[in-house]
Short mmCIF file of C-alpha atoms in Angstrom, two decimals:
data_model
loop_
_atom_site.label_atom_id
_atom_site.label_comp_id
_atom_site.label_asym_id
_atom_site.label_seq_id
_atom_site.Cartn_x
_atom_site.Cartn_y
_atom_site.Cartn_z
CA UNK A 1 75.30 -78.50 -19.54
CA UNK A 2 77.79 -78.43 -22.39
CA UNK A 3 80.40 -79.83 -20.54
CA UNK A 4 78.07 -82.81 -19.22
CA UNK A 5 77.25 -83.34 -22.85
CA UNK A 6 80.66 -83.86 -24.01
CA UNK A 7 81.43 -86.36 -21.25
CA UNK A 8 78.09 -88.21 -22.12
CA UNK A 9 78.61 -88.10 -26.16
CA UNK A 10 82.60 -89.74 -25.12
CA UNK A 11 80.74 -92.52 -22.91
CA UNK A 12 78.23 -93.28 -25.52
CA UNK A 13 80.10 -93.21 -28.58
CA UNK A 14 82.82 -95.05 -27.32
CA UNK A 15 82.05 -96.96 -24.44
CA UNK A 16 78.95 -98.87 -26.35
CA UNK A 17 81.20 -100.04 -29.51
CA UNK A 18 83.88 -101.03 -26.75
CA UNK A 19 81.61 -103.14 -24.91
CA UNK A 20 80.06 -104.98 -27.71
CA UNK A 21 83.40 -105.99 -28.69
CA UNK A 22 85.41 -106.25 -25.47
CA UNK A 23 82.75 -108.12 -23.78
CA UNK A 24 82.56 -111.33 -26.05
CA UNK A 25 86.16 -111.18 -26.77
CA UNK A 26 87.25 -110.88 -22.90
CA UNK A 27 84.72 -113.61 -22.27
CA UNK A 28 86.36 -116.14 -24.92
CA UNK A 29 89.86 -115.25 -24.08
CA UNK A 30 88.84 -115.49 -20.36
CA UNK A 31 90.91 -112.44 -19.61
CA UNK A 32 88.75 -108.89 -18.58
CA UNK A 33 92.38 -107.04 -18.54
CA UNK A 34 92.07 -105.71 -22.27
CA UNK A 35 88.59 -104.52 -21.74
CA UNK A 36 89.20 -102.76 -18.12
CA UNK A 37 91.86 -100.75 -19.68
CA UNK A 38 89.57 -99.79 -22.49
CA UNK A 39 86.91 -98.64 -19.95
CA UNK A 40 89.68 -96.74 -17.97
CA UNK A 41 90.48 -94.87 -21.14
CA UNK A 42 87.27 -93.93 -22.14
CA UNK A 43 86.55 -92.93 -18.78
CA UNK A 44 89.53 -90.55 -18.43
CA UNK A 45 88.84 -89.09 -22.07
CA UNK A 46 85.16 -88.38 -21.04
CA UNK A 47 86.58 -86.36 -18.17
CA UNK A 48 89.05 -84.40 -20.04
CA UNK A 49 86.63 -83.46 -22.79
CA UNK A 50 84.46 -82.20 -19.62
CA UNK A 51 87.11 -79.62 -18.76
CA UNK A 52 88.10 -81.57 -15.55
CA UNK A 53 91.65 -81.69 -14.68
CA UNK A 54 92.66 -84.58 -12.51
CA UNK A 55 95.57 -83.98 -9.95
CA UNK A 56 97.08 -86.79 -8.31
CA UNK A 57 99.10 -86.70 -5.02
CA UNK A 58 100.31 -89.61 -2.69
CA UNK A 59 100.69 -92.47 -5.08
CA UNK A 60 103.66 -93.52 -3.63
CA UNK A 61 101.75 -94.12 -0.44
CA UNK A 62 100.14 -97.10 -1.99
CA UNK A 63 102.00 -100.48 -1.43
CA UNK A 64 103.45 -102.11 -4.31
CA UNK A 65 102.38 -105.59 -5.46
CA UNK A 66 99.41 -105.94 -2.93
CA UNK A 67 95.54 -105.99 -3.36
CA UNK A 68 94.66 -103.22 -1.40
CA UNK A 69 91.20 -101.50 -0.06
CA UNK A 70 90.52 -97.91 -1.31
CA UNK A 71 88.37 -95.80 0.88
CA UNK A 72 87.40 -92.76 -0.49
CA UNK A 73 85.20 -89.69 0.83
CA UNK A 74 82.35 -88.96 -1.24
CA UNK A 75 81.18 -85.61 -2.29
CA UNK A 76 79.67 -85.64 -6.19
CA UNK A 77 78.82 -87.88 -9.20
CA UNK A 78 82.14 -87.07 -10.56
CA UNK A 79 84.24 -88.78 -7.97
CA UNK A 80 83.91 -92.55 -9.43
CA UNK A 81 85.24 -91.14 -13.03
CA UNK A 82 87.83 -89.05 -11.30
CA UNK A 83 89.22 -91.80 -8.96
CA UNK A 84 89.07 -94.80 -10.47
CA UNK A 85 91.21 -94.38 -13.52
CA UNK A 86 94.19 -93.12 -11.21
CA UNK A 87 94.17 -96.20 -9.20
CA UNK A 88 97.23 -98.49 -10.62
CA UNK A 89 96.21 -101.88 -11.73
CA UNK A 90 92.36 -103.15 -11.78
CA UNK A 91 90.22 -102.30 -8.91
CA UNK A 92 86.84 -103.92 -8.12
CA UNK A 93 83.87 -101.46 -7.02
CA UNK A 94 81.13 -101.77 -4.41
CA UNK A 95 78.28 -100.46 -6.32
CA UNK A 96 74.43 -100.58 -6.14
CA UNK A 97 73.00 -103.97 -6.88
CA UNK A 98 70.41 -102.34 -9.33
CA UNK A 99 73.56 -101.00 -11.62
CA UNK A 100 74.25 -104.72 -12.25
CA UNK A 101 70.91 -104.61 -14.50
CA UNK A 102 71.84 -102.20 -17.35
CA UNK A 103 72.30 -103.79 -20.55
CA UNK A 104 76.27 -103.97 -21.38
CA UNK A 105 77.36 -102.24 -18.52
CA UNK A 106 76.29 -104.54 -16.10
CA UNK A 107 77.93 -107.41 -18.26
CA UNK A 108 81.10 -105.66 -17.50
CA UNK A 109 80.78 -105.26 -14.28
CA UNK A 110 80.22 -108.64 -13.45
CA UNK A 111 83.16 -109.70 -15.59
CA UNK A 112 85.30 -107.05 -13.55
CA UNK A 113 84.27 -109.00 -10.34
CA UNK A 114 82.37 -105.27 -9.18
CA UNK A 115 80.78 -105.93 -5.68
CA UNK A 116 76.69 -105.66 -5.61
CA UNK A 117 75.56 -104.01 -2.54
CA UNK A 118 71.61 -104.38 -1.49
CA UNK A 119 70.06 -101.31 -0.22
CA UNK A 120 68.13 -103.67 2.10
CA UNK A 121 70.73 -103.79 4.32
CA UNK A 122 70.03 -107.42 5.81
CA UNK A 123 72.81 -109.27 7.53
CA UNK A 124 72.96 -112.10 4.99
CA UNK A 125 73.37 -109.55 1.89
CA UNK A 126 76.28 -107.71 3.80
CA UNK A 127 78.01 -110.88 4.29
CA UNK A 128 77.73 -112.21 0.67
CA UNK A 129 79.10 -108.72 -0.56
CA UNK A 130 81.97 -109.01 1.72
CA UNK A 131 82.29 -112.59 0.20
CA UNK A 132 82.58 -111.41 -3.34
CA UNK A 133 85.03 -108.53 -2.18
CA UNK A 134 87.19 -111.10 -0.64
CA UNK A 135 87.07 -113.11 -3.89
CA UNK A 136 88.22 -110.13 -5.86
CA UNK A 137 91.02 -109.29 -3.91
CA UNK A 138 92.30 -112.68 -3.59
CA UNK A 139 92.21 -112.79 -7.42
CA UNK A 140 94.69 -109.88 -7.51
CA UNK A 141 92.12 -107.08 -7.90
CA UNK A 142 91.99 -104.14 -5.53
CA UNK A 143 88.43 -103.03 -3.98
CA UNK A 144 87.50 -99.23 -3.87
CA UNK A 145 84.90 -98.54 -1.76
CA UNK A 146 83.00 -95.28 -0.52
CA UNK A 147 82.35 -95.80 2.94
CA UNK A 148 79.92 -93.45 3.79
CA UNK A 149 77.60 -95.09 1.70
CA UNK A 150 76.14 -91.76 -0.49
CA UNK A 151 77.54 -88.10 -1.01
CA UNK A 152 78.10 -85.84 1.84
CA UNK A 153 76.00 -82.91 1.31
CA UNK A 154 78.67 -80.54 3.11
CA UNK A 155 82.08 -82.09 2.36
CA UNK A 156 82.12 -83.19 6.03
CA UNK A 157 82.28 -86.99 6.37
CA UNK A 158 79.33 -88.86 7.09
CA UNK A 159 78.96 -92.10 9.31
CA UNK A 160 81.06 -94.98 8.00
CA UNK A 161 79.25 -98.38 6.80
CA UNK A 162 81.15 -101.34 8.45
CA UNK A 163 81.51 -103.47 5.29
CA UNK A 164 85.14 -102.29 4.42
CA UNK A 165 86.19 -102.92 7.62
CA UNK A 166 84.69 -106.47 7.78
CA UNK A 167 86.33 -107.02 4.61
CA UNK A 168 89.91 -105.93 5.99
CA UNK A 169 89.47 -107.94 9.18
CA UNK A 170 88.89 -111.15 7.03
CA UNK A 171 91.58 -110.55 4.38
CA UNK A 172 93.94 -108.28 6.24
CA UNK A 173 94.18 -106.42 3.36
CA UNK A 174 96.21 -102.94 3.56
CA UNK A 175 93.64 -100.13 3.61
CA UNK A 176 94.50 -96.74 1.64
CA UNK A 177 92.70 -94.00 2.59
CA UNK A 178 91.65 -91.19 -0.16
CA UNK A 179 90.45 -87.65 -0.22
CA UNK A 180 88.89 -86.29 -3.28
CA UNK A 181 88.59 -82.63 -3.67
CA UNK A 182 87.35 -80.15 -6.01
CA UNK A 183 84.50 -82.31 -7.53
CA UNK A 184 81.51 -80.86 -5.00
CA UNK A 185 81.93 -77.23 -7.09
CA UNK A 186 82.21 -79.05 -10.23
CA UNK A 187 78.93 -81.09 -10.14
CA UNK A 188 76.61 -80.50 -7.45
CA UNK A 189 74.38 -82.98 -5.57
CA UNK A 190 70.94 -82.98 -7.62
CA UNK A 191 72.06 -81.17 -10.61
CA UNK A 192 73.39 -82.67 -13.97
CA UNK A 193 75.59 -79.62 -14.61
CA UNK A 194 79.27 -80.01 -14.88
CA UNK A 195 81.53 -76.98 -14.23
CA UNK A 196 84.98 -77.34 -15.62
CA UNK A 197 87.93 -77.47 -12.75
CA UNK A 198 90.52 -79.48 -11.02
CA UNK A 199 89.68 -82.35 -9.06
CA UNK A 200 92.50 -83.26 -6.72
CA UNK A 201 92.75 -87.29 -5.35
CA UNK A 202 95.14 -87.77 -2.37
CA UNK A 203 96.19 -91.23 -1.54
CA UNK A 204 96.99 -91.11 2.24
CA UNK A 205 99.65 -93.37 4.05
CA UNK A 206 98.31 -96.96 4.37
CA UNK A 207 96.83 -98.34 7.19
CA UNK A 208 97.30 -102.20 7.98
CA UNK A 209 94.61 -104.06 9.84
CA UNK A 210 97.03 -106.08 11.71
CA UNK A 211 97.93 -103.23 13.78
CA UNK A 212 94.54 -102.64 15.15
CA UNK A 213 92.88 -104.76 17.90
CA UNK A 214 89.22 -104.41 16.54
CA UNK A 215 87.38 -103.44 13.69
CA UNK A 216 86.25 -100.39 15.30
CA UNK A 217 89.91 -99.15 15.91
CA UNK A 218 90.71 -99.67 12.57
CA UNK A 219 87.49 -97.71 11.23
CA UNK A 220 88.54 -94.77 14.25
CA UNK A 221 91.94 -94.81 12.25
CA UNK A 222 90.97 -94.67 8.46
CA UNK A 223 88.31 -91.81 9.58
CA UNK A 224 90.70 -90.01 11.71
CA UNK A 225 93.40 -89.81 8.59
CA UNK A 226 90.80 -88.78 6.34
CA UNK A 227 89.34 -86.01 8.85
CA UNK A 228 92.78 -84.56 9.37
CA UNK A 229 93.72 -84.35 5.60
CA UNK A 230 90.54 -82.63 5.16
CA UNK A 231 91.13 -79.90 7.89
CA UNK A 232 94.70 -79.44 6.53
CA UNK A 233 93.24 -79.01 3.02
CA UNK A 234 90.25 -76.46 3.76
#
């Protein structure tokens, strides 16, 4: 539990003061970039204090100067803190709507144009999430999505949710598949314990929505790229 406590201590001891100063300061300036930079730095430091080394491969596959949709597999609660700090620029994230209610953190998420996702799965809620995400992309942010919607229990890809592909069809934003490995062993599903080790983040070649006739074809292409990389790395 010591690794988890070290990570949590960094998040609390640095994150709370940073939020108390950075949120009103960002609101007055109308610019969230500095607060985002602080947040990613704190996350990176917390991951390091937990004994987690992060190795990044394939950054050359990220298109320069374009707002992208990043799609990652999901095997552990460590995936977001490992992944988000290594994405260049600023990224919004699809996340549970209930997280927006957390004091300070929820305010920061709203300022960062994070996209709330309702668990009700109504068509209206899904469309609203896509609209929020499209606005974030138009403002120059990336979007990061775990298209499985939940953590895989065995590392194999679960069925994909369709929201990311509706978003891609609407915006034509390039899609960058990502494979995260190593985090499942460091923090298992249902456990709060963290085991130090190495996490590998692999950015795969970009996939462009314009190259596919339908959303289903696009989804199949993304899934195929991720499955092939998982098979090569297993």
